[in-house]
XYZ file of N, CA and C in Angstrom:
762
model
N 0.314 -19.174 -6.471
C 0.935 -19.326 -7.783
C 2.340 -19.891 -7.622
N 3.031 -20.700 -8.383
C 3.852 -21.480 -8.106
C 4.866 -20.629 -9.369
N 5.988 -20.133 -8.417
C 6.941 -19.597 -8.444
C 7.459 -20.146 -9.581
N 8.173 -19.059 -11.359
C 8.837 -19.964 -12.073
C 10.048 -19.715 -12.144
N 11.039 -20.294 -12.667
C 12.513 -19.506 -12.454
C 12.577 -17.981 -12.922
N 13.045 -17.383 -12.078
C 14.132 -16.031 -12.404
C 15.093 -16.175 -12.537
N 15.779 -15.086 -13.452
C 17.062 -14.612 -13.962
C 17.372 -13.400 -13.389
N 18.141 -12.488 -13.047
C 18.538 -10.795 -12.652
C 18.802 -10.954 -13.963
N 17.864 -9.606 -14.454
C 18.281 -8.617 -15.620
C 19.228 -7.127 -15.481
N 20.257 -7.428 -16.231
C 21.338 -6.490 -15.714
C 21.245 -6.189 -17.308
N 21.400 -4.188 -17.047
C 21.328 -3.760 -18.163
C 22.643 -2.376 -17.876
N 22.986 -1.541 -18.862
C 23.543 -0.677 -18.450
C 24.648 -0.328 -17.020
N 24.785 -1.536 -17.154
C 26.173 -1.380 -15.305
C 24.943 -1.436 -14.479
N 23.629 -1.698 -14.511
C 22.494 -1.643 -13.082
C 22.066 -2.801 -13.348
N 21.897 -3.811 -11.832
C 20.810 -4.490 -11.864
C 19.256 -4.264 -11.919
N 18.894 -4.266 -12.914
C 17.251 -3.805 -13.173
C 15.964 -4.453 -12.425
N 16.070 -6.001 -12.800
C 14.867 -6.623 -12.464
C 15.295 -8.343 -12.567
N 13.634 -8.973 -12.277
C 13.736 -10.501 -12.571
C 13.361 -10.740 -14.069
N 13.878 -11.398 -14.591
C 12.902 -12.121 -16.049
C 12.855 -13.716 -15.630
N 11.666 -13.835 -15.995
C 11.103 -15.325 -16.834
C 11.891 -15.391 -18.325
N 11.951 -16.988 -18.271
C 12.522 -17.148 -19.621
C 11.478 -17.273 -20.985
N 10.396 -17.527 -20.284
C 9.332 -16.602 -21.508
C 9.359 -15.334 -21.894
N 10.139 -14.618 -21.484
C 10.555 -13.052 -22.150
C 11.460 -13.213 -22.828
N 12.406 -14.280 -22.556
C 13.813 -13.758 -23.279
C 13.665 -14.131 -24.943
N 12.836 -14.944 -25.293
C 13.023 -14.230 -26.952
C 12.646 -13.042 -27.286
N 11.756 -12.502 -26.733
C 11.192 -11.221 -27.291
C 12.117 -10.196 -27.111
N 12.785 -9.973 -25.875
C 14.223 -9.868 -25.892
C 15.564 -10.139 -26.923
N 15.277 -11.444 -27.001
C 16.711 -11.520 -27.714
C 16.428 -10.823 -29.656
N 15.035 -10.960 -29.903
C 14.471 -10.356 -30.782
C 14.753 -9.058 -31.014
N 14.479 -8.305 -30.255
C 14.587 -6.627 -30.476
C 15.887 -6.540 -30.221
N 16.837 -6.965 -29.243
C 18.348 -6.669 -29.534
C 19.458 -7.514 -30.385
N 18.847 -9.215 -30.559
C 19.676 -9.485 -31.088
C 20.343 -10.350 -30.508
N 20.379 -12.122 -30.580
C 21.613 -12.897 -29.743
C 22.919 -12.304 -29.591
N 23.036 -12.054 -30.048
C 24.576 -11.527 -29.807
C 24.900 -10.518 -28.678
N 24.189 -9.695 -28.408
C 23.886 -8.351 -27.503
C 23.522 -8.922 -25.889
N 23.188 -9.993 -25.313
C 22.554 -10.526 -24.600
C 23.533 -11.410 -23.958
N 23.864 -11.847 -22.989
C 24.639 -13.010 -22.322
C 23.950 -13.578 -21.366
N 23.787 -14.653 -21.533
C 23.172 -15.298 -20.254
C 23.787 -16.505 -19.558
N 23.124 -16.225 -18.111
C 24.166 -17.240 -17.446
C 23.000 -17.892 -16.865
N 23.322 -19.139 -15.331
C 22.293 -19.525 -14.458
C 21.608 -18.438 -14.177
N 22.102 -17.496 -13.828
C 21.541 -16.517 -12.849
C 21.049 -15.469 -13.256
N 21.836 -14.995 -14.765
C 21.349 -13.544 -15.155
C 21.149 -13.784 -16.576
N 20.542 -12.498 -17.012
C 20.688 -12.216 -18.277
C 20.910 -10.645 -18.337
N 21.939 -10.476 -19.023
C 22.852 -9.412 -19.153
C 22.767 -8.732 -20.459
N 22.330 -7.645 -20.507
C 22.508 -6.863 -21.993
C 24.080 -5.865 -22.205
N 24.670 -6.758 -23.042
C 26.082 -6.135 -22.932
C 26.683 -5.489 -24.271
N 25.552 -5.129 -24.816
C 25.702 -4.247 -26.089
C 26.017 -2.988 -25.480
N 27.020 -2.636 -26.364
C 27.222 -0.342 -26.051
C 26.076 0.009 -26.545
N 25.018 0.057 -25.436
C 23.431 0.944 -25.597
C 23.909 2.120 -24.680
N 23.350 3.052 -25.168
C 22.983 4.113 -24.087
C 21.309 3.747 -23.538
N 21.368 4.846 -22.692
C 20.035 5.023 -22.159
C 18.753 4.370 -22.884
N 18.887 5.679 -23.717
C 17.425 6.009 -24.593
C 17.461 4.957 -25.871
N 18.670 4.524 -26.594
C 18.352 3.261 -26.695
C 17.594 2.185 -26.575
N 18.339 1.655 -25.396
C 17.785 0.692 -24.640
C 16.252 0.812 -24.343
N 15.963 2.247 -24.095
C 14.636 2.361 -23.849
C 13.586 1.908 -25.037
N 13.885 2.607 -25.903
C 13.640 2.179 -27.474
C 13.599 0.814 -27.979
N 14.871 -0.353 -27.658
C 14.464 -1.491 -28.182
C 13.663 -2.520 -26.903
N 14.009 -2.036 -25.591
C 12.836 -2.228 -25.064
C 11.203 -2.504 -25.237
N 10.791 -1.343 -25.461
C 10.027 -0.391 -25.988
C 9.194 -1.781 -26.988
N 10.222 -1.653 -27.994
C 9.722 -2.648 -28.777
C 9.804 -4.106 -28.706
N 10.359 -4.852 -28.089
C 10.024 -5.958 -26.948
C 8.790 -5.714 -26.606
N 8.573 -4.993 -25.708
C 7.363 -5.435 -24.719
C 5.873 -4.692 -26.039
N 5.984 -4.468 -26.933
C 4.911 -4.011 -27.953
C 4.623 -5.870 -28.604
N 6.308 -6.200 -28.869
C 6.053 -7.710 -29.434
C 5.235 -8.016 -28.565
N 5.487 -8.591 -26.645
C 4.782 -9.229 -25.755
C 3.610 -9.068 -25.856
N 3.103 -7.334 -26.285
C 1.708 -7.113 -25.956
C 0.941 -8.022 -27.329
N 1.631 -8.050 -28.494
C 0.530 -8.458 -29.375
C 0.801 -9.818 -29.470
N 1.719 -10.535 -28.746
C 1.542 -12.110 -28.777
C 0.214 -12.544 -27.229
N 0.215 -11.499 -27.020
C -0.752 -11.788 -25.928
C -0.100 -11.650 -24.567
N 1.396 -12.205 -24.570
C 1.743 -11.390 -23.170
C 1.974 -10.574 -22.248
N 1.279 -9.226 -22.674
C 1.292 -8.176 -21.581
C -0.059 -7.657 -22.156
N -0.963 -7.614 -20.933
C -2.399 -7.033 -21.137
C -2.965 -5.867 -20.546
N -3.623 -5.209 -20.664
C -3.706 -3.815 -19.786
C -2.721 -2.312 -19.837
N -2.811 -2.426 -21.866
C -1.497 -1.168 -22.121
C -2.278 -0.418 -22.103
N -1.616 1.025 -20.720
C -2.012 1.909 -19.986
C -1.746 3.270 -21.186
N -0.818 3.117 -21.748
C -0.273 4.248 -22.346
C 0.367 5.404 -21.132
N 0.837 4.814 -20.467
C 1.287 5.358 -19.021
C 2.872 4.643 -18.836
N 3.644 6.274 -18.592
C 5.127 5.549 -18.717
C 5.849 5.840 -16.750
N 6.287 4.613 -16.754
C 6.812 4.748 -15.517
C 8.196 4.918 -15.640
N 8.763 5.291 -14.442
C 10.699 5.196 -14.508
C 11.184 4.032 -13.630
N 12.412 3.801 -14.811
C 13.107 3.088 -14.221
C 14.483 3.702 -13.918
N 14.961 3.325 -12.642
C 16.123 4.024 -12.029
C 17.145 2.991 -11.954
N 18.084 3.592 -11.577
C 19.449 2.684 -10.804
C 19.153 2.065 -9.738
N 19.630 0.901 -10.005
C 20.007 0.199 -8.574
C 21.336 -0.511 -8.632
N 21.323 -0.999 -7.021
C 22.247 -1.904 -6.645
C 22.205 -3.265 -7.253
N 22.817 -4.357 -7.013
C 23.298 -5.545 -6.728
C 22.109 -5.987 -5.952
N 21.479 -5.689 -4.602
C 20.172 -5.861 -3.760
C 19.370 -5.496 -4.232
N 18.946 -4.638 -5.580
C 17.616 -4.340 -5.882
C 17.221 -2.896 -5.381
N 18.363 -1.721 -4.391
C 18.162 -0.769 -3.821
C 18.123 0.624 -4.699
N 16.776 0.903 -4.857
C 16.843 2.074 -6.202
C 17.825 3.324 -5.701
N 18.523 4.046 -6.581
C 18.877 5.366 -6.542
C 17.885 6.269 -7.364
N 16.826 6.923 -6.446
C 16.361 7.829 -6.882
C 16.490 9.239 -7.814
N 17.979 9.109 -7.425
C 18.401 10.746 -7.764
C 19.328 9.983 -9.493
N 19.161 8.843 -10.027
C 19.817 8.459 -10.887
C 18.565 8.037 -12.288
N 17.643 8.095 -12.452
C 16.611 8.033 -13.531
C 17.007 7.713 -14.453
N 17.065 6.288 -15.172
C 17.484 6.150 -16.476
C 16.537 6.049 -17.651
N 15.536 5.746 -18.156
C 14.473 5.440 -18.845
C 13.239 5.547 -18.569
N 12.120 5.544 -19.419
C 11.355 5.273 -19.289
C 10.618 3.994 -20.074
N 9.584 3.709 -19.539
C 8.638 2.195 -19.929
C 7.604 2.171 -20.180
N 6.934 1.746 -20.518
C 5.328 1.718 -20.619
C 5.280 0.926 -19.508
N 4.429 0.942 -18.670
C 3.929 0.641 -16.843
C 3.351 -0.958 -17.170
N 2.901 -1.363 -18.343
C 2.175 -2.979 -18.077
C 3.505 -3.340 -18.360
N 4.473 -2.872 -19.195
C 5.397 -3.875 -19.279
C 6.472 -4.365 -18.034
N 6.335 -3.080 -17.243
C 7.310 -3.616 -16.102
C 7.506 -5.149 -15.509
N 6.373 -5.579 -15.412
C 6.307 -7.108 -14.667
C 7.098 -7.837 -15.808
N 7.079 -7.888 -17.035
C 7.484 -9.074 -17.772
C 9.137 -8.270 -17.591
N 9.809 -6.999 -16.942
C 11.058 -7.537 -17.467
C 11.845 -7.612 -15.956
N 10.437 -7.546 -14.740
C 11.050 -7.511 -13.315
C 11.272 -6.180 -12.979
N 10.727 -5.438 -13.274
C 11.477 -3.554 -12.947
C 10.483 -3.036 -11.575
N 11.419 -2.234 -11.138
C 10.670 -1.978 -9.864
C 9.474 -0.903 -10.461
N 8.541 -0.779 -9.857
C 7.669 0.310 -9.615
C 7.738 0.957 -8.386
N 6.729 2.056 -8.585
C 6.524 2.458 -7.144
C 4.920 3.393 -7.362
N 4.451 3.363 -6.520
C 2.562 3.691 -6.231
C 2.863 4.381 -4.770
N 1.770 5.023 -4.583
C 0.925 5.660 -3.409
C 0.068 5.092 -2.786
N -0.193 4.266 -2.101
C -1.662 4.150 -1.222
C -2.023 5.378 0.257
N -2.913 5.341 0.174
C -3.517 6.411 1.388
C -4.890 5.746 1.766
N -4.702 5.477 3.105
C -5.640 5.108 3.871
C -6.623 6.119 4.537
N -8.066 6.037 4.832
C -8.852 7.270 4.476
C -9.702 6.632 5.930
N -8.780 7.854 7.368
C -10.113 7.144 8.626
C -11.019 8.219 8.840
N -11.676 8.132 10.052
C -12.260 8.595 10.552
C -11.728 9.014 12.313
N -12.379 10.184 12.818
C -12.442 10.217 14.067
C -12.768 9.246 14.928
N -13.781 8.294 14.433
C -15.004 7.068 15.535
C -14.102 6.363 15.185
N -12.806 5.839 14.588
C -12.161 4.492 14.504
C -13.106 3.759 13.302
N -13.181 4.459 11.815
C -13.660 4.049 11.013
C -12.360 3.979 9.727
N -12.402 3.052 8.792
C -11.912 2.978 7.542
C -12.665 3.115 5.993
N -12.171 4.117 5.336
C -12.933 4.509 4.118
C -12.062 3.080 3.035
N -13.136 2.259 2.808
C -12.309 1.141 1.923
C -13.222 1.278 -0.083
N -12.120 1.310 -0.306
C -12.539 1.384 -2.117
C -12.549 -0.217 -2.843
N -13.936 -0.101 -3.808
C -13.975 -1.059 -4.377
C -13.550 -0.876 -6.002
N -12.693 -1.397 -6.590
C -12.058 -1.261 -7.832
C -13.073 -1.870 -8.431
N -13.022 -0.912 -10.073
C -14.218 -0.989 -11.113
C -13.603 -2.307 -11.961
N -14.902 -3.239 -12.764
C -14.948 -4.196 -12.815
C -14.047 -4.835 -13.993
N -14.065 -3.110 -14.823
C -12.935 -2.647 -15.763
C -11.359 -2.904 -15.951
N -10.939 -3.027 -14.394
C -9.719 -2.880 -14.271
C -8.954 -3.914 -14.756
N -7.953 -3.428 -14.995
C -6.598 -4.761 -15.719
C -6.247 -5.453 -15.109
N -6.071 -4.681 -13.639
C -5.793 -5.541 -12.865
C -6.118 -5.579 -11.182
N -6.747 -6.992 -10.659
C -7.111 -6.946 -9.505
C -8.711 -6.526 -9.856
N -9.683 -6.550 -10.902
C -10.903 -5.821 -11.074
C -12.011 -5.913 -9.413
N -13.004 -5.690 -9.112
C -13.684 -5.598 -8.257
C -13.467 -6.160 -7.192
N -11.703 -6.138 -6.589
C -11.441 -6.327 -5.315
C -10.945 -4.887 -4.559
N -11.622 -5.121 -3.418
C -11.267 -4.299 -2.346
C -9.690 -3.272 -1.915
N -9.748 -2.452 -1.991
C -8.695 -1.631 -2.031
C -8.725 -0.521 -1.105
N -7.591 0.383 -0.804
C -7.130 1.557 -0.006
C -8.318 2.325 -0.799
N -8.619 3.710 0.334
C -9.599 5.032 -0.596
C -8.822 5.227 -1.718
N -7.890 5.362 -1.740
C -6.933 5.972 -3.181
C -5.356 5.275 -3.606
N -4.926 4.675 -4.747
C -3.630 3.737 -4.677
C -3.680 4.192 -5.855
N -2.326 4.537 -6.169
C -2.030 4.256 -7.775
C -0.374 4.501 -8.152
N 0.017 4.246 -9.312
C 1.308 4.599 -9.323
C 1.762 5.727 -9.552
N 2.746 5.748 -9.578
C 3.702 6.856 -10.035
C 4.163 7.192 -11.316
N 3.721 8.389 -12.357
C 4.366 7.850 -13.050
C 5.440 8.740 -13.717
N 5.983 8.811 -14.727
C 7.080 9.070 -15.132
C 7.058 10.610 -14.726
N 8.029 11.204 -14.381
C 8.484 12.893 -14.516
C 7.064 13.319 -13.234
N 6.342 12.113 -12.145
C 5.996 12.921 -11.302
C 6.427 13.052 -10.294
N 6.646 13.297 -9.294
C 6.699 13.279 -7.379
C 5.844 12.548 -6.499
N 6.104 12.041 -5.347
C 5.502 11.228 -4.385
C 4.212 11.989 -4.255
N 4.320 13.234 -3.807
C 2.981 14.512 -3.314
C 2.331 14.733 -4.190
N 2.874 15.095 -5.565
C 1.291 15.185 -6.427
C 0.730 14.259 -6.743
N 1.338 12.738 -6.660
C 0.630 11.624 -7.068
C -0.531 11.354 -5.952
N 0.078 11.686 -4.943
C -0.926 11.816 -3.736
C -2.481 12.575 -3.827
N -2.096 13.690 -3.917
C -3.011 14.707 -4.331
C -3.873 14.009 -5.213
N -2.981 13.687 -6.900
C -3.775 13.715 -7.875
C -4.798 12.285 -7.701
N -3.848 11.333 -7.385
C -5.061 10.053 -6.731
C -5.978 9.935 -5.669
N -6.083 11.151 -4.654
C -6.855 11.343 -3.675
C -7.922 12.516 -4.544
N -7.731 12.573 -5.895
C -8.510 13.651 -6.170
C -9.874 13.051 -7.351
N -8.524 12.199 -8.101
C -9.022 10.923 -8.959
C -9.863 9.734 -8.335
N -9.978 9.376 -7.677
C -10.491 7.990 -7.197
C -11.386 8.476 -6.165
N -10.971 9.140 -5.227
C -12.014 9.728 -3.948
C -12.703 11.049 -4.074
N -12.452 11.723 -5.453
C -13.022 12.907 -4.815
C -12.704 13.978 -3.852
N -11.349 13.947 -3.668
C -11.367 14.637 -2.329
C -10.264 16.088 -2.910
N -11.226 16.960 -2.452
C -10.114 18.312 -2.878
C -8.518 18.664 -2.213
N -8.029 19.050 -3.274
C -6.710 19.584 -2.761
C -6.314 19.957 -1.677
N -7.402 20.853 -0.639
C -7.282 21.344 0.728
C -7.214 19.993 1.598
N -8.175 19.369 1.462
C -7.975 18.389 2.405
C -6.966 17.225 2.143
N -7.052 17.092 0.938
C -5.670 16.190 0.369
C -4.804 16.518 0.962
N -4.545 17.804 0.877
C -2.811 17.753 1.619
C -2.639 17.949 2.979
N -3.574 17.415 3.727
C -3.406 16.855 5.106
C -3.204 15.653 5.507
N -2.808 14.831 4.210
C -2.366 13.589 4.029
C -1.302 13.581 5.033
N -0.603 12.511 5.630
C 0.582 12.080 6.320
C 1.079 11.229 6.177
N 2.677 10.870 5.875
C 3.279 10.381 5.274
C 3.214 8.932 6.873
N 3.146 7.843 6.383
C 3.266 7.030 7.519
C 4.291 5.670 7.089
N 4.887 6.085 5.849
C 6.032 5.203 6.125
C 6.196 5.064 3.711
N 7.285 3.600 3.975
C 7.171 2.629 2.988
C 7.428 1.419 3.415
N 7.057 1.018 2.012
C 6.859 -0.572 2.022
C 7.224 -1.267 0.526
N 7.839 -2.441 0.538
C 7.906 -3.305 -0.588
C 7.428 -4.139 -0.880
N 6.795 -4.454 -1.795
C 5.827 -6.002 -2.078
C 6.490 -6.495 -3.453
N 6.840 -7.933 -3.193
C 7.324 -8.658 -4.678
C 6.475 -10.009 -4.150
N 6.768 -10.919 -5.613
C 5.407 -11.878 -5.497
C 5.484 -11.980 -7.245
N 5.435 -13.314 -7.612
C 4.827 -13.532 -8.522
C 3.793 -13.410 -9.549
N 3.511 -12.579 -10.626
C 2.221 -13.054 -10.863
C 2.203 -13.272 -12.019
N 0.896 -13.774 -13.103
C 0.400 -13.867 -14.474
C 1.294 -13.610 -15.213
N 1.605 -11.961 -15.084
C 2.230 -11.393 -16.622
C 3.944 -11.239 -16.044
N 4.743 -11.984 -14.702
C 5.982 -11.708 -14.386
C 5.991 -11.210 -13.210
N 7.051 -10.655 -12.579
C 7.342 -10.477 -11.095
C 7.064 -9.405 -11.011
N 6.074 -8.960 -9.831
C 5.716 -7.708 -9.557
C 7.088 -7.710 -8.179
N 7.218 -5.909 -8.431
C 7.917 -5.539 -7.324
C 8.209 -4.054 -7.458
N 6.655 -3.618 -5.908
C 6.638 -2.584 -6.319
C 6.956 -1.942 -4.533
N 7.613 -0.694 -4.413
C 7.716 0.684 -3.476
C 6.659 1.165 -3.327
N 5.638 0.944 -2.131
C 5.164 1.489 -2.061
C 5.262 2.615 -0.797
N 4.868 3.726 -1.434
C 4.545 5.490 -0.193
C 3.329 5.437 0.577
N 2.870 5.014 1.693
C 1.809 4.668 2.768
C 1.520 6.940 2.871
N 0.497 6.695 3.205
C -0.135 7.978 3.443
C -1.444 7.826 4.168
N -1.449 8.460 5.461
C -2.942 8.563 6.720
C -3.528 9.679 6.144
N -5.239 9.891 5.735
C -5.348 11.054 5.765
C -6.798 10.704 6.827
N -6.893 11.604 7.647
C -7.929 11.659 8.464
C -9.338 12.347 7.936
N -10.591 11.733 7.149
C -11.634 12.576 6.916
C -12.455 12.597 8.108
N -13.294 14.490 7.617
C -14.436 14.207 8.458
C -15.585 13.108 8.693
N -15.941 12.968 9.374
C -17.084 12.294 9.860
C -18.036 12.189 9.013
N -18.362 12.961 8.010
C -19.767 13.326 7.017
C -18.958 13.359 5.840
N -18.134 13.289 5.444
C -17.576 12.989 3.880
C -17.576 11.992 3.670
N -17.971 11.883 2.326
C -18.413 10.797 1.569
C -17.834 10.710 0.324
N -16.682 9.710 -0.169
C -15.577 9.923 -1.560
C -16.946 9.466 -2.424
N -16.074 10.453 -3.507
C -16.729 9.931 -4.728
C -16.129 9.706 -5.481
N -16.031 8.400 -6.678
C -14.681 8.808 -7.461
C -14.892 9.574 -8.754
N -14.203 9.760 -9.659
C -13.913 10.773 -10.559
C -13.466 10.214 -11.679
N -12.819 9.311 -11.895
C -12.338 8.662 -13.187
C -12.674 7.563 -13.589
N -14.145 6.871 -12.997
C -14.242 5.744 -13.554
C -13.446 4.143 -13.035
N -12.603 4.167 -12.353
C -11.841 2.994 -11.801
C -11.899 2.608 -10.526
N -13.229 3.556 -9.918
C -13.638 2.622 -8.620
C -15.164 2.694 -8.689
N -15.337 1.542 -8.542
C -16.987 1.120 -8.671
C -17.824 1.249 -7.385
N -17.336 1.941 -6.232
C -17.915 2.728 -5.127
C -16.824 2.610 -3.449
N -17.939 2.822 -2.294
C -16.500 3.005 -1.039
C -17.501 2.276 -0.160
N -16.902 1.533 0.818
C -17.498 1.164 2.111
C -16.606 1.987 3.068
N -17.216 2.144 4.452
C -16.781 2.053 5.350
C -17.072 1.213 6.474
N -16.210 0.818 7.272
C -15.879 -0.327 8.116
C -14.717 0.262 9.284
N -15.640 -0.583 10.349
C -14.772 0.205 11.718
C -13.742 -0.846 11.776
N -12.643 -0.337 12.520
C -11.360 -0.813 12.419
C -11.522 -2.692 12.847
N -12.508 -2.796 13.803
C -12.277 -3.885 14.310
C -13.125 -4.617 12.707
N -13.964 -4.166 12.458
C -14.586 -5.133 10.729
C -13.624 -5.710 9.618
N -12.122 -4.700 9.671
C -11.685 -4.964 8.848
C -10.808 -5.935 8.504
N -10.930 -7.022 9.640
C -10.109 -8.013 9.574
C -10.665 -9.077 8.655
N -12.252 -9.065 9.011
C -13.274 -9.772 8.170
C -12.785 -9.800 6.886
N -12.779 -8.546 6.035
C -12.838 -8.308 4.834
C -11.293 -8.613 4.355
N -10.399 -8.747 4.693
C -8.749 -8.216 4.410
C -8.650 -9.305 3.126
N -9.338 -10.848 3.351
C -9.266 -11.813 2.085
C -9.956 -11.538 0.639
N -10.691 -9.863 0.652
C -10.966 -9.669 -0.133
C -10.360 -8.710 -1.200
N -9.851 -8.205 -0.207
C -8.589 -6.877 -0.707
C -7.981 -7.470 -1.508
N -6.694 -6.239 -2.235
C -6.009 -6.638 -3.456
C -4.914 -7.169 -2.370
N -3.912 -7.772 -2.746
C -2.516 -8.040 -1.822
C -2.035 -6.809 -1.250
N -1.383 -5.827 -2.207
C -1.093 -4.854 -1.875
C -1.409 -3.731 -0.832
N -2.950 -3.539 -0.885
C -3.973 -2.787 0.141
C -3.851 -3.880 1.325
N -3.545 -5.189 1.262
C -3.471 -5.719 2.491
C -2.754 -5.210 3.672
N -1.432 -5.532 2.527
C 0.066 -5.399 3.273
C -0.482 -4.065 4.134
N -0.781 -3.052 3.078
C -1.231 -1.568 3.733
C -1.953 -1.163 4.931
N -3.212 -1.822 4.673
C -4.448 -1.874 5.860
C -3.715 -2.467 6.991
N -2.805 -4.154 7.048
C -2.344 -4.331 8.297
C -1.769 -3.120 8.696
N -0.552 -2.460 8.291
C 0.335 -1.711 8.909
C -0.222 -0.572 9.484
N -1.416 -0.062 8.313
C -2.274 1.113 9.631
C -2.724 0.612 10.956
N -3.288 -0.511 10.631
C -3.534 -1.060 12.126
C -3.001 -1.561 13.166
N -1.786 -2.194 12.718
C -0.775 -2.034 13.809
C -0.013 -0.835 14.388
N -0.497 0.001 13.659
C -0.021 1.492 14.248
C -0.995 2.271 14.869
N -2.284 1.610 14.400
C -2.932 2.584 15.253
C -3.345 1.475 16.556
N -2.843 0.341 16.574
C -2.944 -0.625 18.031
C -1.710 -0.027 18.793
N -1.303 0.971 18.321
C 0.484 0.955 18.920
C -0.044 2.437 19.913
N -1.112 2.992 19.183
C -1.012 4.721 20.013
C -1.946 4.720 21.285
């Protein structure tokens, strides 16, 4: 996909995200030319908003996007957006708003998700196929369990609750999950710049378990021994890529 210009969206004293300049009327709509400054580089909301405000005429921005057709796949699922730096470096411990989760891409806001990779003892990988349903990425290849984060939860229960949602897999063994790192993925796409944090998680199943999912958004599981999965990796979502390499270079490392 061929890259279109970005702007840094600076809101509240934080750099937030990228915009396309196909957002900025819907933008300048809900706040207003006047409220807005833009330069080469940015677009700046420099109205005295507070928080929840901002969240609010937000809010209604990205409701315009959804019914002109540009944002598809409203989750009714609110994610957070936090502080950052100048680099894009979130402060966790600083939470300013919340969003509805499809709109993030059209205004550049970070996300952040869970993936957990699901082996085996024999040097096997539990790989999930996404239902045909989905908004996004439909019936490509994915981690046993990925999903985001969303508003007012924690890294660990999202863990849990998506290893419980998608695979089937109970709480006991869920939380023998292991934390094996993070990772960032940005990239262009359709509805605006994705750029999401992701929390990597190993969980080792037995030999004879078999996920099942639970909510409808995975349309079944293969497994594939480590050396197969190079075959398949062009089928995966991007994201589960990035993922699957890094287990495997870690487990080429032990």
């Amino acid at each position: 996909m061929t890259p279109k210009p970005l702007r840094r969206f600076i809101a509240l004293g934080h750099t937030l995200g990228w915009m396309e300049d196909a957002s900025l009327p819907f933008l300048q709509a809900a706040l207003g030319p006047a409220a807005i400054e833009i330069s080469d580089k940015a677009i700046c909301i420099n109205a005295n908003l507070d928080a929840k405000k901002l969240e609010a005429l937000l809010e209604h921005a990205a409701i315009k996007m959804r019914d002109a057709g540009w944002i598809s796949g409203w989750r009714k699922e609110r994610y957070t957006v936090f502080a950052s730096d100048a680099a894009g470096n979130l402060d966790l411990a600083q939470p300013l708003f919340e969003l509805e989760r499809a709109a993030f891409r059209r205004f550049g806001l970070t996300s952040r998700a869970v993936h957990i990779n699901g082996y085996t003892t024999k040097g096997e990988l539990w790989i999930a196929q996404r239902a045909s349903n989905k908004a996004i990425d439909p019936n490509k290849l994915d981690n046993l369990a990925a999903g985001g984060i969303s508003a007012g939860e924690n890294v660990w229960d999202c863990v849990i609750r998506e290893l419980a949602e998608e695979a089937g897999i109970p709480a006991q063994l869920a939380s023998q999950a292991v934390s094996s790192g993070s990772l960032r993925t940005t990239r262009p796409e359709a509805d605006g710049w994705h750029d999401e944090i992701i929390y990597t998680y190993d969980l080792q199943l037995p030999d004879d378990f078999v996920p099942k999912n639970t909510d409808g958004e995975v349309a079944g599981f293969q497994r594939h021994s480590f050396e197969q999965i190079e075959a398949i990796l062009p089928r995966m979502t991007l994201d589960a890529t990035v993922v699957t390499q890094a287990f495997l270079e870690q487990q080429a490392r032990r």
